PDB file of C-alpha atoms and ligand atoms in Angstrom:
ATOM      1  CA  PRO A1064       0.000   0.000   0.000  1.00  0.00           C
ATOM      2  CA  GLU A1065       1.085   3.598  -0.564  1.00  0.00           C
ATOM      3  CA  TYR A1066       0.671   4.292   3.150  1.00  0.00           C
ATOM      4  CA  SER A1067       1.577   1.715   5.776  1.00  0.00           C
ATOM      5  CA  ASP A1068      -0.481   1.558   8.953  1.00  0.00           C
ATOM      6  CA  CYS A1069       2.607   2.232  11.065  1.00  0.00           C
ATOM      7  CA  PRO A1070       3.300   5.696  12.462  1.00  0.00           C
ATOM      8  CA  PRO A1071       5.459   7.662  10.004  1.00  0.00           C
ATOM      9  CA  ASP A1072       9.242   7.603  10.251  1.00  0.00           C
ATOM     10  CA  SER A1073      11.152  10.837   9.570  1.00  0.00           C
ATOM     11  CA  GLN A1074      11.323  10.051   5.833  1.00  0.00           C
ATOM     12  CA  GLU A1075       7.609   9.495   5.356  1.00  0.00           C
ATOM     13  CA  LEU A1076       6.764  12.472   7.562  1.00  0.00           C
ATOM     14  CA  GLY A1077       9.242  14.632   5.643  1.00  0.00           C
ATOM     15  CA  ARG A1078       7.888  13.637   2.245  1.00  0.00           C
ATOM     16  CA  ALA A1079       4.282  14.270   3.274  1.00  0.00           C
ATOM     17  CA  THR A1080       5.194  17.585   4.884  1.00  0.00           C
ATOM     18  CA  TRP A1081       7.182  18.885   1.910  1.00  0.00           C
ATOM     19  CA  THR A1082       4.240  17.931  -0.327  1.00  0.00           C
ATOM     20  CA  PHE A1083       1.953  20.025   1.834  1.00  0.00           C
ATOM     21  CA  LEU A1084       4.359  22.982   2.220  1.00  0.00           C
ATOM     22  CA  HIS A1085       5.314  23.248  -1.471  1.00  0.00           C
ATOM     23  CA  THR A1086       1.673  22.925  -2.497  1.00  0.00           C
ATOM     24  CA  MET A1087       0.632  25.605  -0.004  1.00  0.00           C
ATOM     25  CA  ALA A1088       3.413  27.837  -1.373  1.00  0.00           C
ATOM     26  CA  ALA A1089       2.414  27.211  -4.995  1.00  0.00           C
ATOM     27  CA  TYR A1090      -1.151  28.322  -4.235  1.00  0.00           C
ATOM     28  CA  TYR A1091      -0.193  31.297  -2.029  1.00  0.00           C
ATOM     29  CA  PRO A1092      -1.385  34.406  -3.917  1.00  0.00           C
ATOM     30  CA  GLU A1093       0.940  36.459  -6.099  1.00  0.00           C
ATOM     31  CA  THR A1094      -0.478  39.561  -4.404  1.00  0.00           C
ATOM     32  CA  PRO A1095      -1.451  38.513  -0.880  1.00  0.00           C
ATOM     33  CA  THR A1096      -3.581  40.655   1.411  1.00  0.00           C
ATOM     34  CA  LYS A1097      -2.196  41.926   4.694  1.00  0.00           C
ATOM     35  CA  GLN A1098      -4.188  39.233   6.451  1.00  0.00           C
ATOM     36  CA  GLU A1099      -2.797  36.458   4.238  1.00  0.00           C
ATOM     37  CA  LYS A1100       0.731  37.665   4.962  1.00  0.00           C
ATOM     38  CA  THR A1101       0.023  37.603   8.697  1.00  0.00           C
ATOM     39  CA  HIS A1102      -1.406  34.084   8.428  1.00  0.00           C
ATOM     40  CA  LEU A1103       1.657  32.851   6.533  1.00  0.00           C
ATOM     41  CA  GLN A1104       4.042  34.441   9.044  1.00  0.00           C
ATOM     42  CA  ASN A1105       2.151  32.922  11.981  1.00  0.00           C
ATOM     43  CA  PHE A1106       1.910  29.555  10.248  1.00  0.00           C
ATOM     44  CA  MET A1107       5.639  29.336   9.507  1.00  0.00           C
ATOM     45  CA  THR A1108       6.627  30.463  12.998  1.00  0.00           C
ATOM     46  CA  SER A1109       4.275  27.949  14.640  1.00  0.00           C
ATOM     47  CA  PHE A1110       5.311  25.228  12.197  1.00  0.00           C
ATOM     48  CA  SER A1111       8.997  25.764  13.027  1.00  0.00           C
ATOM     49  CA  TRP A1112       8.214  25.178  16.717  1.00  0.00           C
ATOM     50  CA  LEU A1113       5.799  22.302  16.319  1.00  0.00           C
ATOM     51  CA  TYR A1114       7.170  20.143  13.480  1.00  0.00           C
ATOM     52  CA  PRO A1115       7.450  16.766  15.227  1.00  0.00           C
ATOM     53  CA  CYS A1116      11.104  16.066  14.342  1.00  0.00           C
ATOM     54  CA  GLY A1117      13.109  17.973  16.915  1.00  0.00           C
ATOM     55  CA  VAL A1118      16.397  18.348  15.019  1.00  0.00           C
ATOM     56  CA  CYS A1119      14.565  19.223  11.781  1.00  0.00           C
ATOM     57  CA  ALA A1120      12.541  21.947  13.513  1.00  0.00           C
ATOM     58  CA  ASP A1121      15.709  23.197  15.195  1.00  0.00           C
ATOM     59  CA  HIS A1122      17.515  23.521  11.860  1.00  0.00           C
ATOM     60  CA  LEU A1123      14.547  25.254  10.320  1.00  0.00           C
ATOM     61  CA  ARG A1124      14.342  27.836  13.114  1.00  0.00           C
ATOM     62  CA  GLN A1125      18.061  28.582  12.793  1.00  0.00           C
ATOM     63  CA  ASP A1126      17.693  28.982   9.053  1.00  0.00           C
ATOM     64  CA  MET A1127      14.590  31.180   9.378  1.00  0.00           C
ATOM     65  CA  LYS A1128      16.463  33.503  11.748  1.00  0.00           C
ATOM     66  CA  LYS A1129      19.018  34.205   9.022  1.00  0.00           C
ATOM     67  CA  HIS A1130      16.603  33.945   6.103  1.00  0.00           C
ATOM     68  CA  PRO A1131      13.049  34.851   7.150  1.00  0.00           C
ATOM     69  CA  PRO A1132      10.341  33.674   4.749  1.00  0.00           C
ATOM     70  CA  PRO A1133       9.281  36.388   2.277  1.00  0.00           C
ATOM     71  CA  LEU A1134       5.559  36.986   2.569  1.00  0.00           C
ATOM     72  CA  GLU A1135       5.024  39.485  -0.231  1.00  0.00           C
ATOM     73  CA  SER A1136       4.423  37.137  -3.177  1.00  0.00           C
ATOM     74  CA  GLY A1137       3.730  33.515  -4.060  1.00  0.00           C
ATOM     75  CA  GLU A1138       6.713  33.369  -6.353  1.00  0.00           C
ATOM     76  CA  LYS A1139       9.105  34.629  -3.679  1.00  0.00           C
ATOM     77  CA  PHE A1140       7.737  32.358  -0.993  1.00  0.00           C
ATOM     78  CA  SER A1141       7.898  29.293  -3.294  1.00  0.00           C
ATOM     79  CA  LYS A1142      11.477  30.125  -4.220  1.00  0.00           C
ATOM     80  CA  TRP A1143      12.410  30.597  -0.554  1.00  0.00           C
ATOM     81  CA  LEU A1144      10.860  27.242   0.363  1.00  0.00           C
ATOM     82  CA  CYS A1145      12.681  25.561  -2.518  1.00  0.00           C
ATOM     83  CA  ASP A1146      16.008  27.026  -1.349  1.00  0.00           C
ATOM     84  CA  THR A1147      15.227  25.979   2.228  1.00  0.00           C
ATOM     85  CA  HIS A1148      14.410  22.410   1.095  1.00  0.00           C
ATOM     86  CA  ASN A1149      17.618  22.356  -0.979  1.00  0.00           C
ATOM     87  CA  LYS A1150      19.672  23.130   2.136  1.00  0.00           C
ATOM     88  CA  VAL A1151      18.190  20.019   3.753  1.00  0.00           C
ATOM     89  CA  ASN A1152      18.804  18.037   0.532  1.00  0.00           C
ATOM     90  CA  LYS A1153      22.425  19.117   0.552  1.00  0.00           C
ATOM     91  CA  GLN A1154      22.873  18.185   4.179  1.00  0.00           C
ATOM     92  CA  LEU A1155      21.360  14.732   3.526  1.00  0.00           C
ATOM     93  CA  GLY A1156      23.281  14.160   0.279  1.00  0.00           C
ATOM     94  CA  LYS A1157      20.080  14.268  -1.810  1.00  0.00           C
ATOM     95  CA  PRO A1158      19.893  15.829  -5.301  1.00  0.00           C
ATOM     96  CA  ILE A1159      19.509  19.623  -5.500  1.00  0.00           C
ATOM     97  CA  PHE A1160      16.156  20.550  -7.048  1.00  0.00           C
ATOM     98  CA  ASP A1161      15.993  23.118  -9.898  1.00  0.00           C
ATOM     99  CA  CYS A1162      13.923  25.905  -8.319  1.00  0.00           C
ATOM    100  CA  SER A1163      12.793  27.257 -11.700  1.00  0.00           C
ATOM    101  CA  LYS A1164      10.591  24.111 -11.801  1.00  0.00           C
ATOM    102  CA  VAL A1165       8.658  24.512  -8.526  1.00  0.00           C
ATOM    103  CA  PHE A1166       5.395  25.600 -10.121  1.00  0.00           C
ATOM    104  CA  GLU A1167       5.572  22.825 -12.702  1.00  0.00           C
ATOM    105  CA  ARG A1168       6.295  20.267  -9.952  1.00  0.00           C
ATOM    106  CA  TRP A1169       3.761  21.463  -7.379  1.00  0.00           C
ATOM    107  CA  ARG A1170       0.954  23.264  -9.243  1.00  0.00           C
ATOM    108  CA  ASP A1171       0.889  23.256 -13.034  1.00  0.00           C
ATOM    109  CA  GLY A1172       2.244  19.811 -13.901  1.00  0.00           C
ATOM    110  CA  PRO A1173       4.252  19.033 -17.047  1.00  0.00           C
ATOM    111  CA  SER A1174       3.098  20.425 -20.405  1.00  0.00           C
ATOM    112  CA  ASP A1175       2.274  16.964 -21.810  1.00  0.00           C
ATOM    113  CA  GLY A1176      -0.889  17.001 -19.705  1.00  0.00           C
ATOM    114  CA  ARG A1177      -0.286  13.657 -17.986  1.00  0.00           C
ATOM    115  CA  CYS A1178      -0.926  15.247 -14.578  1.00  0.00           C
ATOM    116  CA  ASP A1179      -3.921  17.384 -15.514  1.00  0.00           C
ATOM    117  CA  TRP A1180      -6.175  16.904 -12.528  1.00  0.00           C
ATOM    118  CA  GLY A1181      -5.206  19.854 -10.304  1.00  0.00           C
ATOM    119  CA  LEU A1182      -6.873  20.907  -7.086  1.00  0.00           C
ATOM    120  CA  PRO A1183     -10.251  22.544  -6.698  1.00  0.00           C
ATOM    121  CA  THR A1184      -9.537  26.267  -6.652  1.00  0.00           C
ATOM    122  CA  ASP A1185     -12.564  27.624  -4.769  1.00  0.00           C
TER     123      ASP A1185
HETATM  124  P1  FAD B1426      11.899  14.821  -0.016  1.00  0.00           P
HETATM  125  O1  FAD B1426      13.123  15.602   0.347  1.00  0.00           O
HETATM  126  O2  FAD B1426      10.895  14.575   1.065  1.00  0.00           O
HETATM  127  O3  FAD B1426      11.210  15.559  -1.247  1.00  0.00           O
HETATM  128  C1  FAD B1426       9.957  15.145  -1.770  1.00  0.00           C
HETATM  129  C2  FAD B1426       9.850  15.586  -3.217  1.00  0.00           C
HETATM  130  O4  FAD B1426       9.963  16.997  -3.284  1.00  0.00           O
HETATM  131  C3  FAD B1426      10.987  15.099  -4.115  1.00  0.00           C
HETATM  132  O5  FAD B1426      10.724  13.831  -4.612  1.00  0.00           O
HETATM  133  C4  FAD B1426      11.047  16.162  -5.207  1.00  0.00           C
HETATM  134  O6  FAD B1426      10.123  15.889  -6.242  1.00  0.00           O
HETATM  135  C5  FAD B1426      10.585  17.406  -4.498  1.00  0.00           C
HETATM  136  N1  FAD B1426      11.694  18.285  -4.121  1.00  0.00           N
HETATM  137  C6  FAD B1426      12.935  17.945  -3.692  1.00  0.00           C
HETATM  138  N2  FAD B1426      13.645  19.034  -3.386  1.00  0.00           N
HETATM  139  C7  FAD B1426      12.840  20.093  -3.618  1.00  0.00           C
HETATM  140  C8  FAD B1426      13.022  21.493  -3.500  1.00  0.00           C
HETATM  141  N3  FAD B1426      14.176  22.028  -3.079  1.00  0.00           N
HETATM  142  N4  FAD B1426      11.989  22.301  -3.836  1.00  0.00           N
HETATM  143  C9  FAD B1426      10.823  21.786  -4.282  1.00  0.00           C
HETATM  144  N5  FAD B1426      10.586  20.464  -4.409  1.00  0.00           N
HETATM  145  C10 FAD B1426      11.593  19.624  -4.083  1.00  0.00           C
HETATM  146  N6  FAD B1426      15.447  14.885   7.519  1.00  0.00           N
HETATM  147  C11 FAD B1426      16.620  14.685   8.192  1.00  0.00           C
HETATM  148  O7  FAD B1426      17.118  13.556   8.198  1.00  0.00           O
HETATM  149  N7  FAD B1426      17.244  15.737   8.830  1.00  0.00           N
HETATM  150  C12 FAD B1426      16.718  16.998   8.848  1.00  0.00           C
HETATM  151  O8  FAD B1426      17.282  17.925   9.459  1.00  0.00           O
HETATM  152  C13 FAD B1426      15.471  17.213   8.171  1.00  0.00           C
HETATM  153  N8  FAD B1426      14.886  18.438   8.192  1.00  0.00           N
HETATM  154  C14 FAD B1426      13.654  18.590   7.634  1.00  0.00           C
HETATM  155  C15 FAD B1426      13.019  19.826   7.737  1.00  0.00           C
HETATM  156  C16 FAD B1426      11.742  19.994   7.222  1.00  0.00           C
HETATM  157  C17 FAD B1426      11.070  21.328   7.360  1.00  0.00           C
HETATM  158  C18 FAD B1426      11.087  18.915   6.586  1.00  0.00           C
HETATM  159  C19 FAD B1426       9.696  19.079   6.041  1.00  0.00           C
HETATM  160  C20 FAD B1426      11.714  17.692   6.463  1.00  0.00           C
HETATM  161  C21 FAD B1426      12.996  17.503   6.973  1.00  0.00           C
HETATM  162  N9  FAD B1426      13.658  16.276   6.874  1.00  0.00           N
HETATM  163  C22 FAD B1426      14.869  16.096   7.510  1.00  0.00           C
HETATM  164  C23 FAD B1426      13.116  15.175   6.016  1.00  0.00           C
HETATM  165  C24 FAD B1426      13.812  15.176   4.626  1.00  0.00           C
HETATM  166  O9  FAD B1426      13.866  16.496   4.078  1.00  0.00           O
HETATM  167  C25 FAD B1426      13.055  14.323   3.578  1.00  0.00           C
HETATM  168  O10 FAD B1426      11.689  14.692   3.539  1.00  0.00           O
HETATM  169  C26 FAD B1426      13.133  12.827   3.835  1.00  0.00           C
HETATM  170  O11 FAD B1426      14.469  12.436   3.964  1.00  0.00           O
HETATM  171  C27 FAD B1426      12.484  12.040   2.643  1.00  0.00           C
HETATM  172  O12 FAD B1426      13.187  12.392   1.464  1.00  0.00           O
HETATM  173  P2  FAD B1426      12.690  12.063  -0.001  1.00  0.00           P
HETATM  174  O13 FAD B1426      13.878  11.532  -0.745  1.00  0.00           O
HETATM  175  O14 FAD B1426      11.461  11.222   0.012  1.00  0.00           O
HETATM  176  O15 FAD B1426      12.348  13.454  -0.683  1.00  0.00           O
END
């Protein structure tokens, strides 16, 4: 099965969490309202304290101190998240992802249409 019935290990949790975070970023508005910016700031701060992998959350908080998430546009936030994920990839010896492809990977899908289901938008 795609999901086992065991509690997630750090790999499964990480994969599921990145899926959620990159998708949230890809759908964050290009021109967010003041309230949306506040929600994103609060979300990321809370997330960095509550993510249930202690060392991962620790690293993220350190990184966010030096590089706070940009709230002013979807493109900037997606790029920031991609760079942040790449730092973890580097540390774990995983391939570096090409950040010019985040929207294709997490929102638009490839141009051949093989992933054309998308999410409901309203
Ligand atoms: P993942 O890294 O989970 O990536 C999933 C998919 O995202 C990939 O298949 C690829 O299609 C896409 N992708 C890859 N890189 C990018 C990118 N830069 N931008 C956009 N899309 C991308 N694990 C540790 O062992 N130590 C840690 O300190 C640690 N910190 C973490 C911090 C956070 C905030 C999170 C969410 C996870 C962390 N993890 C950490 C887990 C780790 O990052 C991986 O999720 C886990 O090892 C599983 O890796 P994976 O190979 O399945 O791919």
